[in-house]
Short mmCIF file of C-alpha atoms and ligand atoms in Angstrom, two decimals:
data_model
loop_
_atom_site.label_atom_id
_atom_site.label_comp_id
_atom_site.label_asym_id
_atom_site.label_seq_id
_atom_site.Cartn_x
_atom_site.Cartn_y
_atom_site.Cartn_z
CA MET T 1 0.42 11.73 16.73
CA PHE T 2 3.98 10.42 16.89
CA LYS T 3 6.07 12.52 19.09
CA GLN T 4 9.40 10.98 19.15
CA GLU T 5 10.80 11.76 15.70
CA ASN T 6 13.95 13.23 16.89
CA GLN T 7 14.80 10.31 19.25
CA VAL T 8 14.20 7.92 16.25
CA LYS T 9 16.37 9.87 13.90
CA ASN T 10 19.24 10.01 16.52
CA TYR T 11 19.01 6.33 17.15
CA LEU T 12 19.10 5.42 13.49
CA ILE T 13 21.94 7.63 12.69
CA ASN T 14 24.07 6.27 15.38
CA TRP T 15 23.07 2.71 14.41
CA TYR T 16 24.05 3.45 11.04
CA LYS T 17 27.61 4.51 11.95
CA LYS T 18 28.29 1.07 13.17
CA ASN T 19 26.07 -1.14 10.99
CA GLN T 20 25.83 0.47 7.57
CA ARG T 21 25.96 -1.86 4.65
CA ASP T 22 29.09 -1.66 2.51
CA LEU T 23 27.69 -0.93 -0.99
CA PRO T 24 29.89 0.45 -3.89
CA TRP T 25 27.63 3.41 -4.80
CA ARG T 26 27.94 4.79 -1.23
CA ILE T 27 31.68 5.42 -1.10
CA LYS T 28 32.02 8.95 0.11
CA PHE T 29 33.65 11.72 -2.04
CA GLN T 30 33.59 15.36 -1.52
CA ASN T 31 31.68 16.84 1.47
CA ASN T 32 31.60 13.41 2.94
CA LEU T 33 28.81 12.44 0.43
CA PRO T 34 28.50 9.69 -1.92
CA ASN T 35 29.25 10.52 -5.63
CA PRO T 36 25.85 11.71 -7.20
CA TYR T 37 26.80 10.02 -10.38
CA TYR T 38 27.00 6.62 -8.49
CA VAL T 39 23.82 7.28 -6.63
CA PHE T 40 22.13 8.31 -10.05
CA VAL T 41 23.30 5.16 -11.77
CA SER T 42 22.51 2.77 -8.79
CA GLU T 43 18.94 4.10 -8.51
CA TYR T 44 18.30 3.25 -12.09
CA MET T 45 19.71 -0.20 -11.53
CA LEU T 46 17.89 -0.69 -8.23
CA GLN T 47 14.46 -0.24 -9.82
CA GLN T 48 13.09 -3.74 -9.95
CA THR T 49 16.55 -5.44 -9.17
CA THR T 50 17.63 -6.52 -5.75
CA VAL T 51 20.70 -4.92 -3.93
CA ASN T 52 22.68 -8.16 -4.12
CA THR T 53 22.38 -8.36 -7.92
CA VAL T 54 23.19 -4.59 -8.39
CA THR T 55 26.23 -4.72 -6.09
CA LYS T 56 27.72 -7.52 -8.31
CA ARG T 57 27.32 -5.50 -11.55
CA PHE T 58 27.67 -1.84 -10.36
CA ASN T 59 31.60 -1.72 -10.26
CA GLU T 60 31.78 -3.27 -13.82
CA PHE T 61 29.51 -0.40 -14.91
CA ILE T 62 31.57 2.29 -13.31
CA VAL T 63 34.84 0.96 -14.71
CA ARG T 64 33.41 1.24 -18.25
CA TRP T 65 31.46 4.41 -17.72
CA PRO T 66 33.02 6.27 -14.82
CA ASN T 67 30.99 9.66 -15.39
CA ILE T 68 28.12 11.17 -17.18
CA GLU T 69 30.42 12.34 -20.02
CA LYS T 70 31.58 8.80 -20.89
CA LEU T 71 28.19 7.31 -20.49
CA ALA T 72 26.68 10.03 -22.73
CA ARG T 73 28.94 9.00 -25.52
CA SER T 74 27.88 5.45 -25.30
CA THR T 75 25.24 3.86 -27.78
CA GLU T 76 22.04 2.09 -26.83
CA PRO T 77 23.22 -1.34 -28.23
CA GLN T 78 26.37 -1.01 -25.90
CA ILE T 79 24.40 -0.32 -22.69
CA LEU T 80 21.80 -2.93 -23.45
CA LYS T 81 24.48 -5.45 -24.06
CA PHE T 82 25.82 -4.53 -20.62
CA TRP T 83 22.47 -4.58 -19.05
CA SER T 84 21.99 -8.33 -19.89
CA GLY T 85 21.10 -10.27 -16.76
CA LEU T 86 19.63 -7.09 -14.99
CA GLY T 87 16.31 -7.32 -16.86
CA TYR T 88 13.79 -4.37 -17.44
CA TYR T 89 15.83 -3.01 -20.43
CA SER T 90 13.80 0.19 -20.55
CA ARG T 91 15.80 1.37 -17.47
CA ALA T 92 19.01 1.03 -19.42
CA ARG T 93 17.56 3.04 -22.28
CA ASN T 94 16.28 5.84 -19.91
CA LEU T 95 19.43 5.92 -18.04
CA LEU T 96 21.36 6.44 -21.34
CA LYS T 97 18.81 9.11 -22.52
CA SER T 98 19.10 11.02 -19.15
CA ALA T 99 23.00 11.01 -19.40
CA LYS T 100 22.74 12.46 -22.82
CA LEU T 101 20.37 15.14 -21.70
CA ILE T 102 22.56 15.98 -18.68
CA ASN T 103 25.54 16.13 -21.06
CA LYS T 104 23.82 18.48 -23.43
CA TYR T 105 22.07 20.73 -21.12
CA TYR T 106 23.75 20.54 -17.65
CA LYS T 107 27.31 20.43 -18.50
CA ASN T 108 27.57 16.83 -17.30
CA ASN T 109 26.47 17.93 -13.79
CA ILE T 110 23.50 15.92 -12.37
CA PRO T 111 20.94 18.56 -11.40
CA ASN T 112 20.16 18.79 -7.73
CA ILE T 113 16.80 20.27 -8.00
CA TYR T 114 13.68 18.08 -7.73
CA ASP T 115 11.68 19.80 -10.67
CA GLU T 116 14.62 19.32 -12.94
CA LEU T 117 15.35 15.66 -11.93
CA ILE T 118 11.71 14.50 -12.27
CA LYS T 119 11.76 15.54 -15.98
CA PHE T 120 14.27 12.86 -16.93
CA PRO T 121 13.11 9.46 -18.34
CA GLY T 122 12.68 6.87 -15.79
CA ILE T 123 12.78 9.14 -12.80
CA GLY T 124 9.66 9.41 -10.64
CA ASP T 125 9.13 11.04 -7.26
CA TYR T 126 11.06 8.17 -5.26
CA THR T 127 14.17 8.22 -7.57
CA ALA T 128 14.30 12.01 -7.64
CA LYS T 129 14.21 12.23 -3.75
CA ALA T 130 16.69 9.28 -3.47
CA ILE T 131 19.21 11.08 -5.78
CA LEU T 132 18.68 14.42 -4.04
CA GLY T 133 18.72 12.99 -0.52
CA ILE T 134 21.55 10.53 -0.80
CA GLY T 135 23.77 12.19 -3.34
CA PHE T 136 23.30 15.92 -2.44
CA ASN T 137 22.19 15.63 1.24
CA LYS T 138 18.94 17.59 0.42
CA SER T 139 16.18 17.58 3.02
CA VAL T 140 13.79 15.10 1.58
CA MET T 141 12.44 11.52 2.46
CA PRO T 142 12.22 9.00 -0.46
CA LEU T 143 9.95 6.28 0.65
CA ASP T 144 11.26 2.83 -0.51
CA ALA T 145 9.63 -0.43 0.82
CA ASN T 146 11.96 -0.63 3.72
CA ILE T 147 11.18 2.96 4.93
CA GLU T 148 7.46 2.51 4.33
CA ARG T 149 7.42 -0.73 6.54
CA ILE T 150 9.29 0.89 9.48
CA LEU T 151 6.84 3.98 9.28
CA ILE T 152 3.68 1.88 9.16
CA ARG T 153 4.85 -0.29 11.98
CA LEU T 154 5.95 2.69 14.21
CA HIS T 155 2.46 4.11 13.78
CA ALA T 156 0.64 0.70 13.88
CA ILE T 157 -1.45 1.41 10.84
CA GLU T 158 -3.62 -1.56 10.30
CA LYS T 159 -4.03 -1.24 6.58
CA PRO T 160 -2.08 -2.32 3.46
CA VAL T 161 0.74 0.12 2.56
CA ILE T 162 -0.87 0.81 -0.77
CA LYS T 163 -3.87 2.17 0.83
CA VAL T 164 -1.98 4.60 3.08
CA LYS T 165 0.68 5.92 0.76
CA ASN T 166 -0.21 9.59 1.27
CA LYS T 167 -0.29 9.21 5.10
CA LEU T 168 3.15 7.62 5.07
CA LYS T 169 4.52 10.31 3.00
CA ASP T 170 3.32 12.74 5.72
CA PHE T 171 4.88 10.70 8.31
CA GLY T 172 8.02 10.39 6.32
CA ASN T 173 8.25 14.08 5.95
CA LYS T 174 8.36 14.47 9.70
CA PHE T 175 11.64 12.40 9.79
CA ILE T 176 13.37 14.73 7.28
CA SER T 177 16.81 15.85 8.50
CA ASP T 178 18.20 19.26 7.93
CA LYS T 179 21.79 18.43 8.29
CA TYR T 180 22.15 14.54 7.97
CA SER T 181 19.65 13.65 5.33
CA SER T 182 21.89 11.45 3.27
CA ASP T 183 22.92 9.31 6.31
CA LEU T 184 19.50 9.43 7.78
CA ILE T 185 17.72 8.07 4.50
CA GLN T 186 20.25 5.30 4.24
CA SER T 187 20.09 4.44 7.90
CA PHE T 188 16.32 3.91 7.42
CA MET T 189 16.94 1.74 4.38
CA ASP T 190 19.54 -0.32 6.08
CA TYR T 191 17.66 -0.58 9.29
CA GLY T 192 14.56 -1.90 7.24
CA SER T 193 16.91 -4.63 5.57
CA ALA T 194 18.58 -5.65 8.90
CA ILE T 195 16.33 -5.17 11.79
CA CYS T 196 12.64 -4.25 10.84
CA LEU T 197 12.40 -7.12 8.42
CA PRO T 198 9.47 -7.82 6.33
CA ARG T 199 9.06 -11.19 8.17
CA ASN T 200 10.09 -11.82 11.71
CA PRO T 201 11.37 -8.30 12.61
CA LYS T 202 14.08 -8.27 15.18
CA CYS T 203 11.98 -6.41 17.75
CA ASP T 204 13.90 -7.64 20.79
CA ILE T 205 17.15 -6.09 19.71
CA CYS T 206 15.45 -3.04 18.25
CA GLY T 207 16.33 0.14 19.74
CA LEU T 208 13.16 1.68 18.47
CA ASN T 209 10.88 -0.76 20.25
CA LYS T 210 9.93 1.77 22.98
CA PHE T 211 8.46 3.98 20.36
CA CYS T 212 6.91 1.40 18.29
CA GLN T 213 3.10 1.15 18.38
CA SER T 214 3.03 -2.11 16.64
CA TYR T 215 5.36 -3.64 19.03
CA LYS T 216 3.24 -2.27 22.03
CA LYS T 217 0.20 -3.78 20.42
CA ASN T 218 1.92 -7.03 19.54
CA LEU T 219 1.02 -6.35 15.96
CA GLN T 220 4.57 -6.35 14.33
CA LEU T 221 4.00 -9.64 12.60
CA THR T 222 0.86 -8.55 11.04
CA ILE T 223 1.67 -5.00 9.90
CA PRO T 224 2.04 -4.13 7.17
CA PHE T 225 -1.22 -5.87 6.31
CA LYS T 226 -1.22 -7.76 3.13
CA LEU T 227 -3.51 -6.60 0.23
CA ARG T 228 -6.16 -9.37 0.01
CA LYS T 229 -5.88 -10.95 -3.36
CA LYS T 230 -9.17 -10.92 -5.26
CA SER T 231 -10.49 -14.34 -5.55
CA ILE T 232 -11.22 -15.62 -8.77
CA LYS T 233 -14.96 -16.27 -8.80
CA PRO T 234 -16.87 -18.75 -11.02
CA ILE T 235 -18.77 -17.26 -13.67
CA LYS T 236 -22.39 -17.89 -14.69
CA TYR T 237 -24.28 -16.84 -17.74
CA THR T 238 -27.75 -15.70 -18.81
CA ARG T 239 -29.80 -13.70 -21.09
CA ALA T 240 -32.12 -10.86 -20.01
CA TYR T 241 -34.97 -9.45 -22.04
CA VAL T 242 -36.29 -5.93 -21.57
CA ILE T 243 -39.65 -5.80 -23.33
CA VAL T 244 -41.42 -2.51 -23.44
CA ASN T 245 -44.94 -1.85 -24.63
CA GLU T 246 -46.60 1.02 -26.23
CA LYS T 247 -47.42 2.67 -22.78
CA ASN T 248 -43.77 2.74 -21.92
CA GLU T 249 -44.10 -0.09 -19.38
CA ILE T 250 -41.51 -2.92 -18.87
CA LEU T 251 -42.43 -6.50 -18.77
CA VAL T 252 -41.69 -7.99 -15.30
CA ARG T 253 -42.29 -10.89 -13.08
CA SER T 254 -41.56 -12.06 -9.47
CA ARG T 255 -38.81 -14.31 -8.71
CA PRO T 256 -39.49 -17.68 -6.95
CA ASN T 257 -40.04 -17.13 -3.26
CA LYS T 258 -36.98 -19.23 -2.33
CA GLY T 259 -33.29 -19.08 -3.37
CA MET T 260 -31.34 -16.03 -4.73
CA LEU T 261 -33.09 -12.59 -4.77
CA ALA T 262 -36.30 -14.36 -3.56
CA SER T 263 -39.59 -12.71 -4.35
CA MET T 264 -37.80 -9.74 -6.01
CA LEU T 265 -38.91 -8.28 -9.38
CA GLU T 266 -37.11 -9.21 -12.52
CA VAL T 267 -37.19 -8.91 -16.29
CA PRO T 268 -37.46 -12.29 -18.00
CA ASN T 269 -34.14 -14.00 -18.17
CA ASP T 270 -32.73 -17.46 -18.86
CA VAL T 271 -31.85 -19.88 -16.15
CA TRP T 272 -28.24 -19.09 -15.21
CA VAL T 273 -25.83 -21.52 -16.23
CA LYS T 274 -22.14 -22.28 -15.82
CA ASN T 275 -21.69 -23.17 -19.49
CA LYS T 276 -22.79 -20.63 -21.97
CA LYS T 277 -23.71 -23.38 -24.56
CA LEU T 278 -26.33 -24.67 -22.18
CA LEU T 279 -28.41 -21.51 -22.10
CA ILE T 280 -32.15 -22.22 -22.91
CA THR T 281 -34.41 -19.29 -23.99
CA ASP T 282 -36.96 -18.42 -21.26
CA GLN T 283 -40.39 -19.80 -21.77
CA ASP T 284 -42.16 -16.50 -21.44
CA ILE T 285 -39.79 -14.96 -24.19
CA LYS T 286 -40.45 -17.89 -26.53
CA LYS T 287 -44.10 -16.92 -26.63
CA ILE T 288 -43.23 -13.33 -27.97
CA LYS T 289 -43.04 -13.36 -31.63
CA THR T 290 -41.09 -10.21 -32.05
CA LYS T 291 -37.68 -9.28 -33.09
CA LEU T 292 -35.31 -8.65 -30.16
CA LYS T 293 -32.18 -6.63 -30.39
CA SER T 294 -29.02 -7.42 -28.57
CA LYS T 295 -27.74 -4.49 -26.31
CA GLY T 296 -24.58 -6.06 -25.51
CA LEU T 297 -22.94 -8.01 -22.49
CA PHE T 298 -23.18 -6.90 -18.99
CA GLU T 299 -21.14 -8.21 -16.04
CA TYR T 300 -22.48 -8.15 -12.49
CA SER T 301 -20.47 -9.53 -9.44
CA PHE T 302 -22.19 -11.25 -6.73
CA SER T 303 -20.27 -12.34 -3.61
CA HIS T 304 -19.70 -15.84 -4.70
CA PHE T 305 -20.00 -15.63 -8.41
CA ASP T 306 -19.86 -13.35 -11.43
CA LEU T 307 -22.97 -13.08 -13.83
CA GLU T 308 -22.45 -12.38 -17.51
CA THR T 309 -25.61 -11.31 -19.10
CA GLU T 310 -26.54 -10.61 -22.75
CA ILE T 311 -29.23 -8.14 -22.85
CA PHE T 312 -31.89 -8.08 -25.36
CA TYR T 313 -34.50 -5.39 -26.08
CA GLY T 314 -37.77 -5.45 -27.89
CA ASN T 315 -41.18 -3.80 -28.26
CA VAL T 316 -44.39 -5.66 -27.86
CA LYS T 317 -48.12 -4.64 -27.75
CA LYS T 318 -49.49 -4.78 -24.34
CA ALA T 319 -52.64 -6.72 -25.50
CA LYS T 320 -50.46 -9.59 -26.76
CA LEU T 321 -49.35 -10.24 -23.22
CA SER T 322 -52.43 -9.10 -21.27
CA ASN T 323 -52.01 -11.72 -18.35
CA CYS T 324 -48.38 -10.49 -17.70
CA ASN T 325 -47.11 -7.97 -15.28
CA TRP T 326 -45.89 -4.53 -16.31
CA ILE T 327 -44.23 -1.64 -14.50
CA LYS T 328 -43.94 1.90 -15.73
CA LYS T 329 -40.51 2.73 -17.16
CA SER T 330 -40.36 5.73 -14.80
CA LYS T 331 -41.05 3.52 -11.64
CA TYR T 332 -38.68 0.64 -12.11
CA SER T 333 -35.77 2.41 -10.27
CA ASN T 334 -37.91 2.54 -7.16
CA SER T 335 -39.41 -0.82 -7.39
CA ARG T 336 -38.33 -4.06 -5.68
CA MET T 337 -36.05 -4.99 -8.38
CA PRO T 338 -32.52 -6.03 -7.14
CA THR T 339 -29.61 -3.77 -8.32
CA VAL T 340 -28.56 -6.38 -11.04
CA MET T 341 -31.91 -6.08 -12.65
CA LYS T 342 -32.08 -2.34 -12.48
CA LYS T 343 -28.61 -2.22 -14.15
CA ILE T 344 -29.92 -4.49 -16.90
CA VAL T 345 -32.94 -2.26 -17.64
CA GLU T 346 -30.85 0.87 -17.39
CA MET T 347 -28.53 -0.57 -20.15
CA ALA T 348 -31.31 -1.51 -22.44
CA VAL T 349 -33.74 1.48 -22.21
S1 LIG V 1 9.91 -2.79 17.31
FE1 LIG V 1 10.03 -4.41 15.70
S2 LIG V 1 8.32 -3.59 14.40
FE2 LIG V 1 8.86 -1.74 15.60
S3 LIG V 1 10.40 -0.67 14.48
FE3 LIG V 1 11.55 -2.24 15.80
S4 LIG V 1 11.85 -4.13 14.51
FE4 LIG V 1 10.38 -2.70 13.47
#
């Protein structure tokens, strides 16, 4: 349990007073708070776009559309034309739709209630909380990448952020401020972009280092953990044959006693190959003069390759293959078949 929330909050607020970024949507208006409309617009713009790029375009937007009323009167082609260079045009459409809704149903006042905001197009949990916290000083904690990074480092959680989102929400909620929510949220954001940097955080000059579990354990360069990218595995191909006799028994055989899945039970299958065109029908199956029906493709992932199998099913009289091994259909799941073979049978019968 992290005990020093208040000390962290006080430190960040004081740090922010001296070091806050000079961003155009932060200019303070009434009640010593930023204009909610500015925050509203900036949060749409900042989705998927860097602070630097947004900073360059924000003032231009405000000159053209200084408030909800003016924006609501605009048309989609006009806003899309402006948006050129910012990318992700759905944000522009959503911003315009929201402005029209606020104009129609809220008398041009951006609502300051979470349940209302979250209904607008393009506004999710983070954006709703950012607007409420920064624009209205509501007691919330929106978690952006900067805030998540500070939280995960303070607590030295040795997992990728994506795996501990709920935990970080809980931690974030402990830092919610009753009185200075707007400044505190922005202080976290600025601290993450100036001191607790993604790479090479400035721990030596960080006033939080005495509380920071990552710093204490010398893990600040490895936390947050990166999500390991799935390696692209080679793929092999085979065909497997599930042959069932009149006694509800499945044709099986033992695999060679060396190599993969050695000595385990399998249904007949072709030699596994890297090129599908090189598949050769299994010798045992060639002997069976019966019609086989394709049951479709099945993919199975081994640690070092993926196996794509086309499964075939057929019925054969036991007498026709009297020298072969059979296993009761009801018993295969408890047999020494490897999982891949059990799944193949499962799919066929
Ligand atoms: S000590 Fe380093 S890792 Fe910990 S909060 Fe400060 S800058 Fe971030």
